[in-house]
Structures are given as structure tokens and as C-alpha cells.
PDB file of C-alpha atoms in Angstrom:
ATOM      1  CA  GLU A   1       8.552 -31.604 -50.506  1.00  0.00           C
ATOM      2  CA  ALA A   2       7.048 -29.570 -47.669  1.00  0.00           C
ATOM      3  CA  GLN A   3       6.607 -31.806 -44.689  1.00  0.00           C
ATOM      4  CA  VAL A   4       6.662 -32.366 -40.968  1.00  0.00           C
ATOM      5  CA  THR A   5       8.688 -35.410 -39.985  1.00  0.00           C
ATOM      6  CA  GLN A   6       8.276 -37.262 -36.712  1.00  0.00           C
ATOM      7  CA  ASN A   7      10.362 -40.088 -35.308  1.00  0.00           C
ATOM      8  CA  PRO A   8       9.846 -42.730 -34.196  1.00  0.00           C
ATOM      9  CA  ARG A   9       6.534 -43.607 -35.818  1.00  0.00           C
ATOM     10  CA  TYR A  10       5.990 -46.475 -33.401  1.00  0.00           C
ATOM     11  CA  LEU A  11       7.502 -47.066 -29.991  1.00  0.00           C
ATOM     12  CA  ILE A  12       6.856 -49.454 -27.142  1.00  0.00           C
ATOM     13  CA  THR A  13       8.624 -48.570 -23.917  1.00  0.00           C
ATOM     14  CA  VAL A  14       8.405 -49.218 -20.201  1.00  0.00           C
ATOM     15  CA  THR A  15       7.390 -46.977 -17.343  1.00  0.00           C
ATOM     16  CA  GLY A  16      10.116 -44.551 -16.312  1.00  0.00           C
ATOM     17  CA  LYS A  17      12.404 -44.919 -19.298  1.00  0.00           C
ATOM     18  CA  LYS A  18      13.043 -41.466 -20.725  1.00  0.00           C
ATOM     19  CA  LEU A  19      12.243 -41.008 -24.375  1.00  0.00           C
ATOM     20  CA  THR A  20      12.237 -38.275 -26.976  1.00  0.00           C
ATOM     21  CA  VAL A  21      10.004 -37.955 -30.003  1.00  0.00           C
ATOM     22  CA  THR A  22      11.641 -35.770 -32.608  1.00  0.00           C
ATOM     23  CA  CYS A  23       9.835 -33.367 -34.915  1.00  0.00           C
ATOM     24  CA  SER A  24      11.314 -31.454 -37.809  1.00  0.00           C
ATOM     25  CA  GLN A  25       9.707 -29.202 -40.433  1.00  0.00           C
ATOM     26  CA  ASN A  26      11.224 -27.852 -43.636  1.00  0.00           C
ATOM     27  CA  MET A  27       8.776 -25.007 -44.298  1.00  0.00           C
ATOM     28  CA  ASN A  28      10.448 -22.314 -42.172  1.00  0.00           C
ATOM     29  CA  HIS A  29       7.355 -22.126 -39.980  1.00  0.00           C
ATOM     30  CA  GLU A  30       7.588 -20.066 -36.809  1.00  0.00           C
ATOM     31  CA  TYR A  31       4.824 -21.938 -35.016  1.00  0.00           C
ATOM     32  CA  MET A  32       5.075 -25.572 -33.892  1.00  0.00           C
ATOM     33  CA  SER A  33       2.918 -27.604 -31.584  1.00  0.00           C
ATOM     34  CA  TRP A  34       2.384 -31.074 -30.129  1.00  0.00           C
ATOM     35  CA  TYR A  35      -0.990 -32.763 -29.824  1.00  0.00           C
ATOM     36  CA  ARG A  36      -2.035 -36.094 -28.453  1.00  0.00           C
ATOM     37  CA  GLN A  37      -4.975 -38.029 -29.832  1.00  0.00           C
ATOM     38  CA  ASP A  38      -6.964 -40.406 -27.642  1.00  0.00           C
ATOM     39  CA  PRO A  39     -10.156 -42.300 -28.525  1.00  0.00           C
ATOM     40  CA  GLY A  40     -13.245 -40.294 -27.695  1.00  0.00           C
ATOM     41  CA  LEU A  41     -11.218 -37.206 -26.791  1.00  0.00           C
ATOM     42  CA  GLY A  42     -10.101 -35.864 -30.150  1.00  0.00           C
ATOM     43  CA  LEU A  43      -6.786 -34.023 -30.294  1.00  0.00           C
ATOM     44  CA  ARG A  44      -5.535 -32.052 -27.336  1.00  0.00           C
ATOM     45  CA  GLN A  45      -2.644 -29.626 -27.350  1.00  0.00           C
ATOM     46  CA  ILE A  46       0.349 -30.496 -25.152  1.00  0.00           C
ATOM     47  CA  TYR A  47       2.825 -27.670 -25.817  1.00  0.00           C
ATOM     48  CA  TYR A  48       3.397 -25.060 -28.439  1.00  0.00           C
ATOM     49  CA  SER A  49       6.140 -22.740 -29.600  1.00  0.00           C
ATOM     50  CA  MET A  50       5.751 -19.378 -31.280  1.00  0.00           C
ATOM     51  CA  ASN A  51       9.427 -19.180 -32.227  1.00  0.00           C
ATOM     52  CA  VAL A  52      12.923 -20.242 -31.211  1.00  0.00           C
ATOM     53  CA  GLU A  53      13.321 -20.308 -27.427  1.00  0.00           C
ATOM     54  CA  VAL A  54       9.629 -19.441 -26.965  1.00  0.00           C
ATOM     55  CA  THR A  55       7.478 -22.285 -25.671  1.00  0.00           C
ATOM     56  CA  ASP A  56       4.322 -22.497 -23.612  1.00  0.00           C
ATOM     57  CA  LYS A  57       1.927 -25.027 -22.163  1.00  0.00           C
ATOM     58  CA  GLY A  58      -1.147 -26.238 -23.954  1.00  0.00           C
ATOM     59  CA  ASP A  59      -4.077 -28.011 -22.360  1.00  0.00           C
ATOM     60  CA  VAL A  60      -2.374 -31.220 -21.205  1.00  0.00           C
ATOM     61  CA  PRO A  61       1.324 -30.456 -20.494  1.00  0.00           C
ATOM     62  CA  GLU A  62       1.798 -32.639 -17.398  1.00  0.00           C
ATOM     63  CA  GLY A  63       4.535 -35.213 -17.842  1.00  0.00           C
ATOM     64  CA  TYR A  64       5.996 -33.619 -20.964  1.00  0.00           C
ATOM     65  CA  LYS A  65       8.798 -31.228 -21.801  1.00  0.00           C
ATOM     66  CA  VAL A  66       9.741 -29.503 -25.026  1.00  0.00           C
ATOM     67  CA  SER A  67      12.542 -27.381 -26.357  1.00  0.00           C
ATOM     68  CA  ARG A  68      12.936 -25.115 -29.376  1.00  0.00           C
ATOM     69  CA  LYS A  69      16.607 -24.438 -29.940  1.00  0.00           C
ATOM     70  CA  GLU A  70      16.311 -24.348 -33.702  1.00  0.00           C
ATOM     71  CA  LYS A  71      13.445 -23.103 -35.814  1.00  0.00           C
ATOM     72  CA  ARG A  72      12.969 -26.383 -37.646  1.00  0.00           C
ATOM     73  CA  ASN A  73      13.028 -28.755 -34.643  1.00  0.00           C
ATOM     74  CA  PHE A  74      10.617 -29.202 -31.754  1.00  0.00           C
ATOM     75  CA  PRO A  75      11.266 -32.410 -29.798  1.00  0.00           C
ATOM     76  CA  LEU A  76       8.810 -33.788 -27.258  1.00  0.00           C
ATOM     77  CA  ILE A  77      10.441 -35.269 -24.171  1.00  0.00           C
ATOM     78  CA  LEU A  78       8.873 -37.715 -21.751  1.00  0.00           C
ATOM     79  CA  GLU A  79      11.211 -37.726 -18.764  1.00  0.00           C
ATOM     80  CA  SER A  80       9.467 -40.586 -16.939  1.00  0.00           C
ATOM     81  CA  PRO A  81       6.755 -42.070 -19.121  1.00  0.00           C
ATOM     82  CA  SER A  82       3.691 -43.596 -17.513  1.00  0.00           C
ATOM     83  CA  PRO A  83       0.971 -45.823 -18.989  1.00  0.00           C
ATOM     84  CA  ASN A  84      -1.479 -42.895 -19.189  1.00  0.00           C
ATOM     85  CA  GLN A  85       0.836 -41.364 -21.781  1.00  0.00           C
ATOM     86  CA  THR A  86       0.084 -44.199 -24.163  1.00  0.00           C
ATOM     87  CA  SER A  87      -1.330 -42.298 -27.096  1.00  0.00           C
ATOM     88  CA  LEU A  88      -0.975 -41.170 -30.694  1.00  0.00           C
ATOM     89  CA  TYR A  89       1.141 -38.040 -30.883  1.00  0.00           C
ATOM     90  CA  PHE A  90       1.126 -35.430 -33.615  1.00  0.00           C
ATOM     91  CA  CYS A  91       3.542 -32.638 -34.274  1.00  0.00           C
ATOM     92  CA  ALA A  92       2.219 -29.736 -36.321  1.00  0.00           C
ATOM     93  CA  SER A  93       3.573 -26.488 -37.699  1.00  0.00           C
ATOM     94  CA  SER A  94       2.246 -23.379 -39.359  1.00  0.00           C
ATOM     95  CA  LEU A  95       3.107 -19.858 -40.312  1.00  0.00           C
ATOM     96  CA  LEU A  96       2.496 -17.632 -37.323  1.00  0.00           C
ATOM     97  CA  GLY A  97      -0.667 -15.696 -37.889  1.00  0.00           C
ATOM     98  CA  GLY A  98      -1.375 -17.440 -41.148  1.00  0.00           C
ATOM     99  CA  ALA A  99      -1.839 -15.965 -44.582  1.00  0.00           C
ATOM    100  CA  LEU A 100      -5.164 -14.405 -43.641  1.00  0.00           C
ATOM    101  CA  GLY A 101      -4.028 -13.120 -40.274  1.00  0.00           C
ATOM    102  CA  GLY A 102      -5.650 -15.897 -38.332  1.00  0.00           C
ATOM    103  CA  PRO A 103      -4.242 -19.247 -37.334  1.00  0.00           C
ATOM    104  CA  GLY A 104      -2.373 -20.620 -40.281  1.00  0.00           C
ATOM    105  CA  GLU A 105      -3.114 -23.997 -41.775  1.00  0.00           C
ATOM    106  CA  LEU A 106      -1.612 -26.566 -39.491  1.00  0.00           C
ATOM    107  CA  PHE A 107       0.627 -29.050 -41.274  1.00  0.00           C
ATOM    108  CA  PHE A 108       0.710 -32.304 -39.370  1.00  0.00           C
ATOM    109  CA  GLY A 109       3.318 -34.996 -39.147  1.00  0.00           C
ATOM    110  CA  GLU A 110       2.279 -38.600 -39.704  1.00  0.00           C
ATOM    111  CA  GLY A 111       1.896 -39.333 -36.030  1.00  0.00           C
ATOM    112  CA  SER A 112       3.858 -41.357 -33.483  1.00  0.00           C
ATOM    113  CA  ARG A 113       2.145 -44.256 -31.786  1.00  0.00           C
ATOM    114  CA  LEU A 114       3.565 -44.566 -28.257  1.00  0.00           C
ATOM    115  CA  THR A 115       2.808 -47.427 -25.895  1.00  0.00           C
ATOM    116  CA  VAL A 116       4.046 -47.304 -22.306  1.00  0.00           C
ATOM    117  CA  LEU A 117       3.925 -50.622 -20.455  1.00  0.00           C
TER     118      LEU A 117
ATOM    119  CA  ALA B   1     -12.609 -22.000 -22.587  1.00  0.00           C
ATOM    120  CA  GLN B   2     -13.672 -22.733 -26.111  1.00  0.00           C
ATOM    121  CA  THR B   3     -15.302 -26.071 -26.746  1.00  0.00           C
ATOM    122  CA  VAL B   4     -16.120 -27.948 -29.915  1.00  0.00           C
ATOM    123  CA  THR B   5     -18.861 -30.566 -29.937  1.00  0.00           C
ATOM    124  CA  GLN B   6     -19.384 -33.302 -32.466  1.00  0.00           C
ATOM    125  CA  SER B   7     -22.338 -35.201 -31.091  1.00  0.00           C
ATOM    126  CA  GLN B   8     -22.488 -37.978 -33.684  1.00  0.00           C
ATOM    127  CA  PRO B   9     -19.694 -40.525 -33.200  1.00  0.00           C
ATOM    128  CA  GLU B  10     -20.449 -42.390 -36.424  1.00  0.00           C
ATOM    129  CA  MET B  11     -22.254 -41.877 -39.699  1.00  0.00           C
ATOM    130  CA  SER B  12     -22.714 -43.874 -42.862  1.00  0.00           C
ATOM    131  CA  VAL B  13     -23.498 -42.793 -46.409  1.00  0.00           C
ATOM    132  CA  GLN B  14     -24.134 -44.555 -49.672  1.00  0.00           C
ATOM    133  CA  GLU B  15     -21.603 -43.937 -52.398  1.00  0.00           C
ATOM    134  CA  ALA B  16     -22.621 -40.979 -54.612  1.00  0.00           C
ATOM    135  CA  GLU B  17     -25.034 -39.669 -51.991  1.00  0.00           C
ATOM    136  CA  THR B  18     -24.718 -36.549 -49.846  1.00  0.00           C
ATOM    137  CA  VAL B  19     -23.938 -36.532 -46.137  1.00  0.00           C
ATOM    138  CA  THR B  20     -23.767 -33.747 -43.557  1.00  0.00           C
ATOM    139  CA  LEU B  21     -21.530 -33.883 -40.508  1.00  0.00           C
ATOM    140  CA  SER B  22     -22.535 -31.672 -37.594  1.00  0.00           C
ATOM    141  CA  CYS B  23     -20.402 -29.498 -35.357  1.00  0.00           C
ATOM    142  CA  THR B  24     -21.210 -26.875 -32.758  1.00  0.00           C
ATOM    143  CA  TYR B  25     -18.817 -24.721 -30.798  1.00  0.00           C
ATOM    144  CA  ASP B  26     -18.847 -22.337 -27.925  1.00  0.00           C
ATOM    145  CA  THR B  27     -16.894 -19.092 -27.800  1.00  0.00           C
ATOM    146  CA  SER B  28     -17.229 -15.522 -26.630  1.00  0.00           C
ATOM    147  CA  GLU B  29     -14.883 -14.278 -29.335  1.00  0.00           C
ATOM    148  CA  SER B  30     -16.067 -12.550 -32.499  1.00  0.00           C
ATOM    149  CA  ASP B  31     -12.923 -13.166 -34.555  1.00  0.00           C
ATOM    150  CA  TYR B  32     -12.140 -16.831 -35.069  1.00  0.00           C
ATOM    151  CA  TYR B  33     -11.666 -19.556 -37.622  1.00  0.00           C
ATOM    152  CA  LEU B  34     -13.221 -22.951 -38.112  1.00  0.00           C
ATOM    153  CA  PHE B  35     -11.784 -25.992 -39.814  1.00  0.00           C
ATOM    154  CA  TRP B  36     -12.658 -29.503 -40.859  1.00  0.00           C
ATOM    155  CA  TYR B  37      -9.831 -32.027 -40.885  1.00  0.00           C
ATOM    156  CA  LYS B  38      -9.962 -35.506 -42.365  1.00  0.00           C
ATOM    157  CA  GLN B  39      -8.033 -38.418 -40.859  1.00  0.00           C
ATOM    158  CA  PRO B  40      -8.019 -41.502 -43.094  1.00  0.00           C
ATOM    159  CA  PRO B  41      -6.764 -44.885 -41.850  1.00  0.00           C
ATOM    160  CA  SER B  42      -3.220 -43.738 -42.633  1.00  0.00           C
ATOM    161  CA  ARG B  43      -3.668 -41.366 -39.621  1.00  0.00           C
ATOM    162  CA  GLN B  44      -2.480 -38.359 -41.608  1.00  0.00           C
ATOM    163  CA  MET B  45      -4.401 -35.196 -40.705  1.00  0.00           C
ATOM    164  CA  ILE B  46      -5.588 -33.452 -43.864  1.00  0.00           C
ATOM    165  CA  LEU B  47      -7.202 -30.023 -43.990  1.00  0.00           C
ATOM    166  CA  VAL B  48     -10.527 -30.261 -45.809  1.00  0.00           C
ATOM    167  CA  ILE B  49     -11.922 -26.764 -45.504  1.00  0.00           C
ATOM    168  CA  ARG B  50     -11.522 -23.528 -43.567  1.00  0.00           C
ATOM    169  CA  GLN B  51     -14.015 -20.799 -42.693  1.00  0.00           C
ATOM    170  CA  GLU B  52     -13.312 -17.304 -41.379  1.00  0.00           C
ATOM    171  CA  ALA B  53     -15.959 -16.133 -38.912  1.00  0.00           C
ATOM    172  CA  TYR B  54     -16.056 -12.632 -40.378  1.00  0.00           C
ATOM    173  CA  LYS B  55     -17.079 -14.007 -43.765  1.00  0.00           C
ATOM    174  CA  GLN B  56     -20.779 -14.543 -44.306  1.00  0.00           C
ATOM    175  CA  GLN B  57     -20.233 -16.631 -47.405  1.00  0.00           C
ATOM    176  CA  ASN B  58     -19.914 -20.333 -46.739  1.00  0.00           C
ATOM    177  CA  ALA B  59     -16.630 -21.903 -47.805  1.00  0.00           C
ATOM    178  CA  THR B  60     -16.588 -24.542 -50.533  1.00  0.00           C
ATOM    179  CA  GLU B  61     -13.861 -26.859 -51.817  1.00  0.00           C
ATOM    180  CA  ASN B  62     -15.003 -29.006 -54.716  1.00  0.00           C
ATOM    181  CA  ARG B  63     -17.420 -31.597 -53.243  1.00  0.00           C
ATOM    182  CA  PHE B  64     -17.029 -30.206 -49.733  1.00  0.00           C
ATOM    183  CA  SER B  65     -18.991 -27.252 -48.432  1.00  0.00           C
ATOM    184  CA  VAL B  66     -19.929 -25.869 -45.059  1.00  0.00           C
ATOM    185  CA  ASN B  67     -23.044 -24.403 -43.532  1.00  0.00           C
ATOM    186  CA  PHE B  68     -21.755 -21.765 -41.135  1.00  0.00           C
ATOM    187  CA  GLN B  69     -24.363 -20.330 -38.785  1.00  0.00           C
ATOM    188  CA  LYS B  70     -22.518 -17.821 -36.613  1.00  0.00           C
ATOM    189  CA  ALA B  71     -25.413 -16.889 -34.351  1.00  0.00           C
ATOM    190  CA  ALA B  72     -26.194 -20.536 -33.695  1.00  0.00           C
ATOM    191  CA  LYS B  73     -22.466 -21.381 -33.405  1.00  0.00           C
ATOM    192  CA  SER B  74     -22.919 -24.201 -35.842  1.00  0.00           C
ATOM    193  CA  PHE B  75     -20.482 -25.376 -38.514  1.00  0.00           C
ATOM    194  CA  SER B  76     -21.576 -28.421 -40.484  1.00  0.00           C
ATOM    195  CA  LEU B  77     -19.717 -30.102 -43.342  1.00  0.00           C
ATOM    196  CA  LYS B  78     -21.571 -31.326 -46.392  1.00  0.00           C
ATOM    197  CA  ILE B  79     -19.956 -33.916 -48.611  1.00  0.00           C
ATOM    198  CA  SER B  80     -21.612 -34.267 -51.995  1.00  0.00           C
ATOM    199  CA  ASP B  81     -21.281 -37.232 -54.348  1.00  0.00           C
ATOM    200  CA  SER B  82     -19.608 -39.286 -51.623  1.00  0.00           C
ATOM    201  CA  GLN B  83     -16.718 -41.479 -52.699  1.00  0.00           C
ATOM    202  CA  LEU B  84     -15.153 -44.525 -51.092  1.00  0.00           C
ATOM    203  CA  GLY B  85     -12.051 -42.447 -50.420  1.00  0.00           C
ATOM    204  CA  ASP B  86     -14.084 -40.131 -48.204  1.00  0.00           C
ATOM    205  CA  ALA B  87     -14.279 -42.842 -45.543  1.00  0.00           C
ATOM    206  CA  ALA B  88     -12.325 -41.458 -42.605  1.00  0.00           C
ATOM    207  CA  MET B  89     -12.591 -39.776 -39.252  1.00  0.00           C
ATOM    208  CA  TYR B  90     -13.500 -36.107 -39.523  1.00  0.00           C
ATOM    209  CA  PHE B  91     -12.604 -33.526 -36.931  1.00  0.00           C
ATOM    210  CA  CYS B  92     -14.112 -30.097 -36.520  1.00  0.00           C
ATOM    211  CA  ALA B  93     -11.697 -27.544 -35.081  1.00  0.00           C
ATOM    212  CA  TYR B  94     -11.794 -23.978 -33.784  1.00  0.00           C
ATOM    213  CA  GLY B  95      -8.961 -21.445 -33.854  1.00  0.00           C
ATOM    214  CA  GLU B  96      -8.686 -17.822 -32.793  1.00  0.00           C
ATOM    215  CA  GLY B  97      -7.519 -14.753 -34.622  1.00  0.00           C
ATOM    216  CA  PRO B  98      -4.238 -12.873 -34.834  1.00  0.00           C
ATOM    217  CA  GLY B  99      -2.158 -12.829 -31.698  1.00  0.00           C
ATOM    218  CA  ALA B 100      -3.470 -16.133 -30.449  1.00  0.00           C
ATOM    219  CA  ASN B 101      -1.206 -19.123 -30.164  1.00  0.00           C
ATOM    220  CA  SER B 102      -2.641 -20.688 -33.318  1.00  0.00           C
ATOM    221  CA  LYS B 103      -3.885 -23.506 -31.131  1.00  0.00           C
ATOM    222  CA  LEU B 104      -6.770 -25.440 -32.546  1.00  0.00           C
ATOM    223  CA  THR B 105      -9.427 -26.868 -30.274  1.00  0.00           C
ATOM    224  CA  PHE B 106     -10.724 -30.101 -31.762  1.00  0.00           C
ATOM    225  CA  GLY B 107     -13.975 -31.951 -31.407  1.00  0.00           C
ATOM    226  CA  LYS B 108     -13.959 -35.648 -30.603  1.00  0.00           C
ATOM    227  CA  GLY B 109     -14.368 -36.607 -34.229  1.00  0.00           C
ATOM    228  CA  ILE B 110     -16.892 -38.530 -36.264  1.00  0.00           C
ATOM    229  CA  THR B 111     -16.199 -41.730 -38.158  1.00  0.00           C
ATOM    230  CA  LEU B 112     -17.699 -41.687 -41.632  1.00  0.00           C
ATOM    231  CA  SER B 113     -18.153 -44.921 -43.541  1.00  0.00           C
ATOM    232  CA  VAL B 114     -19.088 -45.038 -47.225  1.00  0.00           C
ATOM    233  CA  ARG B 115     -21.126 -47.989 -48.503  1.00  0.00           C
ATOM    234  CA  PRO B 116     -20.410 -49.117 -52.075  1.00  0.00           C
TER     235      PRO B 116
END
């Protein structure tokens, strides 16, 4: 089954304790991205990757790091989490360029609910 | 920067009736794509419909159709014969053409409730 898998789905942590949210896709997609969803703000892009070893900042990258060492994996790292990073996080992937030449359909993971105390 | 505006935070529709969700966007690009995503209580993001800006014909997917007005930068979603399973949050999203990062810019979302 084609899917994007995120772990953990739920996490409660404390300020300053490093954590990693993993993301893996089995569709051989070049493009992967992280979004955060906050009430009243919709989804905002944190980081994205066009291919292995190619990453770039989205709209809200502060406090986050990513890496893309393998095509299928795109972990999101919070080196020193703070309460303002409490949010619902989504990983998404797509074919680069999409079937019609535009942005491909984004396939989303099921989301990771992160609470930082 | 591109922006997507969904001005109605909530809407309600009677089962079997038709409802239209509004979305406007701002861009200086001529080549772009528009999407509606559905997020049910399970939180999963599900693509409902996609529209290419270069196409004049409005996209349709079964009970879902759009009214795309390029000059007005308007992209509304019409849901016909509403069903209880349509209750969800709906997000309008904008994406750019080839060469762009495939980033989608989302609106704030609208919560749709369906009355039995």
C-alpha cells in the first residue's frame, strides 16, 4: 500500500529535550516536505526536499532541522523544543513536478501531535 | 508572497443539500494549480479536487465541483447531495508550476458540519 508513515503519532515532551519525528514514504517520491498545522493558521511549510541531500527552508523553519540521506526518509529534528512548537505535524511527499508538470498530488502522513511542556 | 483566504471559518448544510465553500487567492503568476483538501476527524489530509489554472473548464469529481474564476482569483468548492461523511475541515491550497518547490500554500480552513 502506498503510504507516508510518521512516528510517533503522539508525543509529550519537555522544553529542551531533543526529539526526532520520523517520516518514510514507499512511493519513490523525489519531493518530501514538513508542514505544521495550528488552529486558525492552516498548514504552513517548515522544510522541504527536492531530492537526496537537497533540502531548503519553507515558511517557518526556525527551531527545526531536517536531513535527507535516503530518498524514502525525511526526519524532522527539534534540537531544543519550546512550547511554541506544540503543534500537529504532517509529512508529505509527491512526485517532483507531478504528472501534469505542476506540483504533484501531495500524499500526507497521518500527522504527529506534539506537545512541549 | 502568495496568499490563500478562506473567510468563512464554519458552515453547515443539511444532508442531501448543496453547499459552496469559498476561497480566494492572490498571485502574480499565470501558471499555477489549486486544490481542495479534506481533513476529517481522523486528521488525514485527503485530496478532493485539483484545478490547473491554464484550463478554463472547471474540475469535477463525482459530487464535488469547483467554480474557478481566474480573473477574480476565486476558487470555490461545491458539494452536491451532501452526506454525513462530508463533515470535515476543508482547506483550499495554491501551488505553482514546474520548477517550483511543489510547496502548497494553504488557507486557514473551513469546518463543515452536515445536519442529518
